[in-house]
Coordinates of C-alpha atoms in Angstrom, one line a residue:
M172 CA 0.3 -41.5 33.7
A173 CA -0.3 -37.8 33.2
V174 CA -2.0 -38.5 30.0
A175 CA -4.2 -41.0 31.2
E176 CA -5.2 -38.7 34.3
T177 CA -6.1 -36.1 31.6
Q178 CA -8.2 -38.4 29.6
L179 CA -10.0 -39.8 32.8
Y180 CA -10.6 -36.2 33.8
S181 CA -12.0 -35.1 30.4
K182 CA -14.5 -38.1 30.6
V183 CA -15.5 -37.3 34.0
L184 CA -15.9 -33.5 33.0
N185 CA -17.9 -34.5 30.0
K186 CA -20.4 -36.7 32.0
V187 CA -20.7 -33.7 34.5
K188 CA -21.7 -31.3 31.8
K189 CA -23.8 -33.5 30.1
R190 CA -25.7 -34.1 33.5
S191 CA -25.7 -30.3 33.9
S192 CA -27.2 -29.6 30.5
C193 CA -30.0 -32.2 31.3
A194 CA -30.6 -30.8 34.5
V195 CA -31.2 -27.1 33.2
L196 CA -33.4 -28.4 30.5
E197 CA -35.4 -30.6 33.2
S198 CA -35.7 -27.5 35.5
L199 CA -37.2 -25.3 32.8
L200 CA -39.7 -28.1 32.0
S201 CA -40.6 -28.4 35.8
M202 CA -41.5 -24.6 35.8
G203 CA -44.1 -25.5 33.1
F204 CA -42.3 -24.3 30.1
P205 CA -43.1 -26.4 27.0
A206 CA -40.0 -28.3 25.8
H207 CA -39.9 -26.6 22.3
T208 CA -39.8 -23.1 24.1
A209 CA -37.4 -24.3 26.7
N210 CA -35.0 -25.6 24.1
K211 CA -35.4 -22.2 22.3
A212 CA -34.6 -20.3 25.3
L213 CA -31.5 -22.2 26.0
A214 CA -30.2 -21.9 22.3
A215 CA -31.0 -18.2 22.5
T216 CA -29.0 -17.7 25.8
G217 CA -25.9 -20.0 25.0
H218 CA -26.9 -23.2 27.1
K219 CA -25.6 -21.5 30.3
T220 CA -28.0 -21.3 33.3
V221 CA -31.7 -22.0 34.2
E222 CA -31.8 -18.3 35.4
E223 CA -30.8 -16.8 32.1
A224 CA -33.0 -19.2 30.0
S225 CA -36.0 -18.5 32.4
K226 CA -35.6 -14.7 32.3
W227 CA -35.3 -14.9 28.3
L228 CA -38.8 -16.9 28.4
H229 CA -40.4 -14.4 30.8
S230 CA -39.1 -11.3 28.7
H231 CA -40.5 -12.9 25.5
C232 CA -43.9 -13.9 26.8
N233 CA -45.4 -11.5 24.4
D234 CA -43.1 -12.3 21.5
P235 CA -45.3 -13.3 18.6
S236 CA -42.6 -15.7 17.2
L237 CA -42.0 -17.6 20.2
D238 CA -43.6 -20.8 19.1
D239 CA -42.1 -20.6 15.6
P240 CA -39.7 -23.4 14.8
I241 CA -37.0 -21.1 13.5
P242 CA -33.5 -22.1 14.6
Q243 CA -30.5 -20.0 15.3
E244 CA -27.6 -19.8 13.0
Y245 CA -24.1 -20.7 14.6
A246 CA -20.5 -20.1 13.6
L247 CA -17.2 -21.3 15.0
Y248 CA -14.5 -18.6 15.6
L249 CA -11.1 -18.7 16.8
C250 CA -10.8 -15.6 19.1
P251 CA -7.7 -14.1 20.7
S252 CA -7.4 -13.0 24.4
G253 CA -4.7 -11.5 26.5
P254 CA -2.4 -8.7 25.4
L255 CA -3.0 -9.0 21.5
H256 CA -6.7 -8.8 22.0
D257 CA -6.3 -5.6 24.1
R258 CA -4.2 -4.3 21.4
L259 CA -6.5 -5.1 18.6
Q260 CA -9.4 -3.5 20.6
E261 CA -7.3 -0.3 20.8
F262 CA -6.8 -0.3 16.9
W263 CA -10.5 -0.7 16.5
K264 CA -11.1 2.3 18.6
E265 CA -8.5 4.5 17.1
S266 CA -9.3 3.5 13.6
K267 CA -12.9 4.4 14.2
N268 CA -11.7 7.8 15.5
Q269 CA -9.5 8.6 12.7
C270 CA -11.1 7.0 9.5
A271 CA -14.7 6.3 10.7
R272 CA -16.6 3.1 10.8
N273 CA -15.9 0.1 8.4
R274 CA -17.5 -3.2 8.1
A275 CA -14.7 -4.7 10.5
H276 CA -16.1 -2.8 13.4
E277 CA -19.2 -4.7 13.3
I278 CA -17.6 -7.9 14.7
F279 CA -15.0 -8.5 17.6
P280 CA -11.5 -9.7 16.4
H281 CA -11.7 -13.3 15.3
I282 CA -10.6 -16.0 12.8
T283 CA -13.7 -17.6 11.0
L284 CA -13.3 -21.5 11.3
C285 CA -16.8 -22.4 10.1
D286 CA -19.0 -19.9 8.8
F287 CA -22.9 -19.6 9.8
F288 CA -25.1 -22.6 9.8
T289 CA -28.3 -23.7 11.3
C290 CA -29.0 -26.3 13.9
E291 CA -32.4 -27.4 15.4
D292 CA -32.8 -26.1 19.1
Q293 CA -32.9 -29.5 20.6
K294 CA -29.4 -30.6 18.9
V295 CA -27.4 -27.7 20.0
E296 CA -25.9 -29.8 22.7
F297 CA -24.5 -32.0 20.4
L298 CA -22.5 -28.9 18.7
H299 CA -20.8 -28.3 22.1
E300 CA -20.1 -32.1 22.5
A301 CA -18.4 -32.0 19.1
L302 CA -16.3 -29.0 19.8
K303 CA -15.2 -30.6 23.2
K304 CA -14.5 -34.0 21.8
V305 CA -12.3 -32.1 18.6
G306 CA -10.6 -29.8 21.0
D307 CA -9.5 -32.4 23.2
R308 CA -8.1 -34.5 20.1
F309 CA -6.2 -31.4 18.8
L310 CA -5.0 -30.1 22.1
N311 CA -1.5 -31.1 21.7
W312 CA -1.3 -30.5 18.1
F313 CA -2.4 -26.9 18.1
P314 CA 0.4 -24.3 17.5
P315 CA 1.2 -22.6 20.8
V316 CA 1.8 -19.4 18.8
I317 CA 0.0 -18.5 15.6
S318 CA 2.4 -16.6 13.2
L319 CA 0.5 -13.5 11.6
S320 CA 1.6 -11.4 8.8
L321 CA 0.1 -8.0 7.9
H322 CA -1.8 -7.9 4.4
S323 CA -3.0 -4.9 2.9
S324 CA -5.2 -3.9 -0.3
V325 CA -7.4 -1.2 -1.3
S326 CA -10.5 -2.4 0.5
Y327 CA -9.0 -5.0 3.1
L328 CA -6.5 -4.8 6.0
G329 CA -5.7 -7.7 8.3
F330 CA -3.3 -10.6 9.2
F331 CA -2.9 -13.6 7.3
I332 CA -2.1 -17.0 9.0
N333 CA 1.1 -18.6 8.4
D334 CA 0.5 -21.7 6.2
A335 CA 1.9 -24.4 8.5
H336 CA -0.1 -23.0 11.5
A337 CA -3.1 -22.5 9.0
N338 CA -3.1 -26.1 8.0
V339 CA -3.4 -27.3 11.5
I340 CA -6.3 -24.9 12.2
K341 CA -8.1 -25.9 9.1
E342 CA -7.9 -29.6 9.9
F343 CA -9.4 -28.7 13.4
A344 CA -12.2 -26.9 11.6
V345 CA -12.9 -29.8 9.4
A346 CA -12.7 -32.2 12.1
F347 CA -15.3 -30.2 14.1
A348 CA -17.5 -29.8 11.0
T349 CA -17.6 -33.6 10.3
E350 CA -18.0 -34.5 14.1
A351 CA -20.9 -31.9 14.5
S352 CA -22.6 -32.8 11.2
I353 CA -23.0 -36.4 12.4
L354 CA -23.9 -35.6 16.0
A355 CA -26.3 -32.8 15.4
D356 CA -27.4 -33.7 11.8
C357 CA -26.6 -30.2 10.4
H358 CA -24.5 -29.1 7.2
I359 CA -21.4 -27.2 8.4
K360 CA -19.0 -26.1 5.8
P361 CA -15.3 -25.3 7.3
C362 CA -13.3 -22.5 6.0
T363 CA -10.6 -23.9 3.7
K364 CA -9.3 -20.8 2.1
Q365 CA -6.8 -18.3 3.5
L366 CA -7.3 -17.9 7.1
H367 CA -7.2 -14.2 8.3
L368 CA -8.0 -12.0 11.1
T369 CA -9.7 -8.7 9.7
L370 CA -8.5 -5.3 10.8
A371 CA -10.4 -3.2 8.4
H372 CA -12.9 -4.0 5.6
K373 CA -14.7 -1.9 2.9
F374 CA -13.0 1.4 4.0
Y375 CA -12.6 4.6 2.0
P376 CA -9.4 4.4 -0.1
H377 CA -8.1 7.5 1.0
H378 CA -8.1 6.0 4.6
Q379 CA -5.8 3.2 3.7
K380 CA -2.4 4.6 4.4
T381 CA -3.7 5.9 7.9
L382 CA -5.0 2.3 8.7
E383 CA -1.8 0.7 7.6
Q384 CA 0.2 3.0 9.9
L385 CA -2.2 2.2 12.8
A386 CA -1.8 -1.6 12.1
K387 CA 2.1 -1.5 12.2
S388 CA 1.9 -0.5 15.7
I389 CA 0.3 -3.9 16.6
N390 CA 2.8 -6.6 17.4
P391 CA 1.3 -9.8 16.2
G392 CA 3.6 -11.9 18.2
Q393 CA 2.3 -10.8 21.7
N394 CA 1.2 -13.1 24.1
C395 CA -2.2 -14.5 23.1
L396 CA -4.4 -17.4 24.2
W397 CA -6.6 -18.4 21.2
T398 CA -9.9 -19.9 22.2
A399 CA -12.4 -21.7 19.7
A400 CA -16.0 -20.5 20.7
L401 CA -19.4 -21.1 19.2
Y402 CA -21.7 -18.0 18.6
S403 CA -25.2 -17.8 17.5
R404 CA -27.4 -15.1 16.0
D405 CA -31.0 -14.9 15.1
M406 CA -31.3 -15.9 11.3
R407 CA -34.4 -13.7 10.8
F408 CA -32.5 -10.6 11.4
V409 CA -29.2 -11.0 9.2
N410 CA -28.3 -7.7 7.5
Y411 CA -30.6 -5.6 9.8
Q412 CA -29.2 -2.4 11.3
I413 CA -28.7 -2.8 15.2
L414 CA -29.6 0.3 17.3
R415 CA -29.1 0.6 21.1
A416 CA -31.5 2.5 23.4
L417 CA -29.6 5.3 25.2
F418 CA -32.8 6.1 27.5
Q419 CA -36.1 4.5 28.6
Y420 CA -39.1 5.2 26.5
K421 CA -42.7 4.5 27.7
P422 CA -45.1 3.9 24.7
Q423 CA -47.7 6.5 24.2
N424 CA -49.7 4.4 21.8
I425 CA -50.5 0.6 21.4
D426 CA -48.3 0.2 18.3
E427 CA -45.0 1.7 20.0
L428 CA -42.2 -0.2 21.5
M429 CA -41.2 -0.1 25.1
L430 CA -37.5 0.5 25.6
N431 CA -35.1 0.2 28.3
A432 CA -31.7 1.8 28.3
G433 CA -29.4 -0.7 26.7
D434 CA -31.9 -2.4 24.8
L435 CA -30.8 -3.5 21.2
I436 CA -33.2 -3.2 18.3
Y437 CA -33.3 -4.7 14.8
V438 CA -34.2 -2.3 12.0
D439 CA -34.8 -3.1 8.6
R440 CA -34.1 0.1 6.6
S441 CA -36.1 -1.1 3.6
Q442 CA -39.3 -0.9 5.8
Q443 CA -39.1 2.6 7.0
F444 CA -40.7 4.5 3.9
D445 CA -44.1 5.2 5.4
V446 CA -42.7 5.8 8.9
S447 CA -43.1 9.6 10.4
D448 CA -39.9 11.4 10.4
G449 CA -37.7 10.8 13.6
W450 CA -39.2 7.2 14.0
V451 CA -38.3 3.9 13.1
I452 CA -40.1 0.5 13.3
G453 CA -38.0 -2.1 14.9
T454 CA -37.9 -5.4 16.8
S455 CA -36.6 -5.7 20.5
H456 CA -33.8 -8.3 20.8
R457 CA -34.8 -8.5 24.5
T458 CA -38.4 -9.2 24.2
G459 CA -39.0 -10.1 20.6
C460 CA -41.9 -7.5 20.3
R461 CA -42.3 -5.1 17.4
G462 CA -43.3 -1.5 17.1
F463 CA -42.5 2.1 16.5
L464 CA -39.8 3.9 18.6
P465 CA -38.0 7.4 18.4
E466 CA -34.7 7.1 16.6
N467 CA -33.3 10.0 18.7
Y468 CA -33.4 7.7 21.7
T469 CA -30.9 5.3 20.1
E470 CA -27.4 5.2 18.6
K471 CA -26.0 2.5 16.2
A472 CA -24.7 -0.8 17.6
N473 CA -22.5 -3.4 16.2
E474 CA -24.0 -6.5 14.5
S475 CA -22.2 -8.7 16.9
D476 CA -23.7 -7.0 19.8
T477 CA -26.7 -9.4 19.7
W478 CA -24.8 -12.5 19.1
V479 CA -24.4 -15.0 21.9
K480 CA -21.3 -16.8 22.9
H481 CA -22.0 -20.5 23.9
R482 CA -20.5 -22.1 26.9

């Protein structure tokens, strides 16, 4: 009886979610936004609420790329939460303080299930549907505890997933990729190699021992709830540097960028040769506008700070 009730609840919940998603799009269309920009706003904000999508559209009213049919890129991650997540964040902070930044600091703790792929804005709902369907199917098969073992090399430090547990997780990733490829008509490549949770990557060799000592203080058996989540990013700015504005800046010239404290800016370092000292040219994540800005008003941010977690 419990299984039947769970299945019935799942079906009802799916119908409610579909109606809710349609209602969000319909609300945006009723406000006068064209369908292609409404779908773009929903994809860019994680298909969450009318308020977030409409705010994004108003912020991007002067975005020269607003009408461009450029889709987002998506990835499926398995993310820890609870005590293990908190301990991993402590490791991130301490490793940065003692050994400087490395590539692992650019992204939050995760296990990659499906690497980045593209999906048309109007089909993103099918990705959510595929994840829900496959999640329900694997709910009772998924290991309650994932066994992690520490692995270290000259340029990598992280936890490898136990083979027995990894096989189930890989089957889950393959099932999602198959389901989503059919529903959303996109090419998705599930991860079939060694599953891992990276702690440090591309660090200085003389920092290896310090990082290993810090990692040994992490108890991989701590309580943890693992969540499969879709994240998206703007494919135009992959490999750009991300800056965060520390202060507000009001443009003094027409080619300068308005900054609010907390704004994230995409900067291509290969395009800075003709820029005056102390200035950079970048594109605002908040508005999509491009212009010059004073670099001393900013600090370095993480690559994943501009990513969006989908509902």
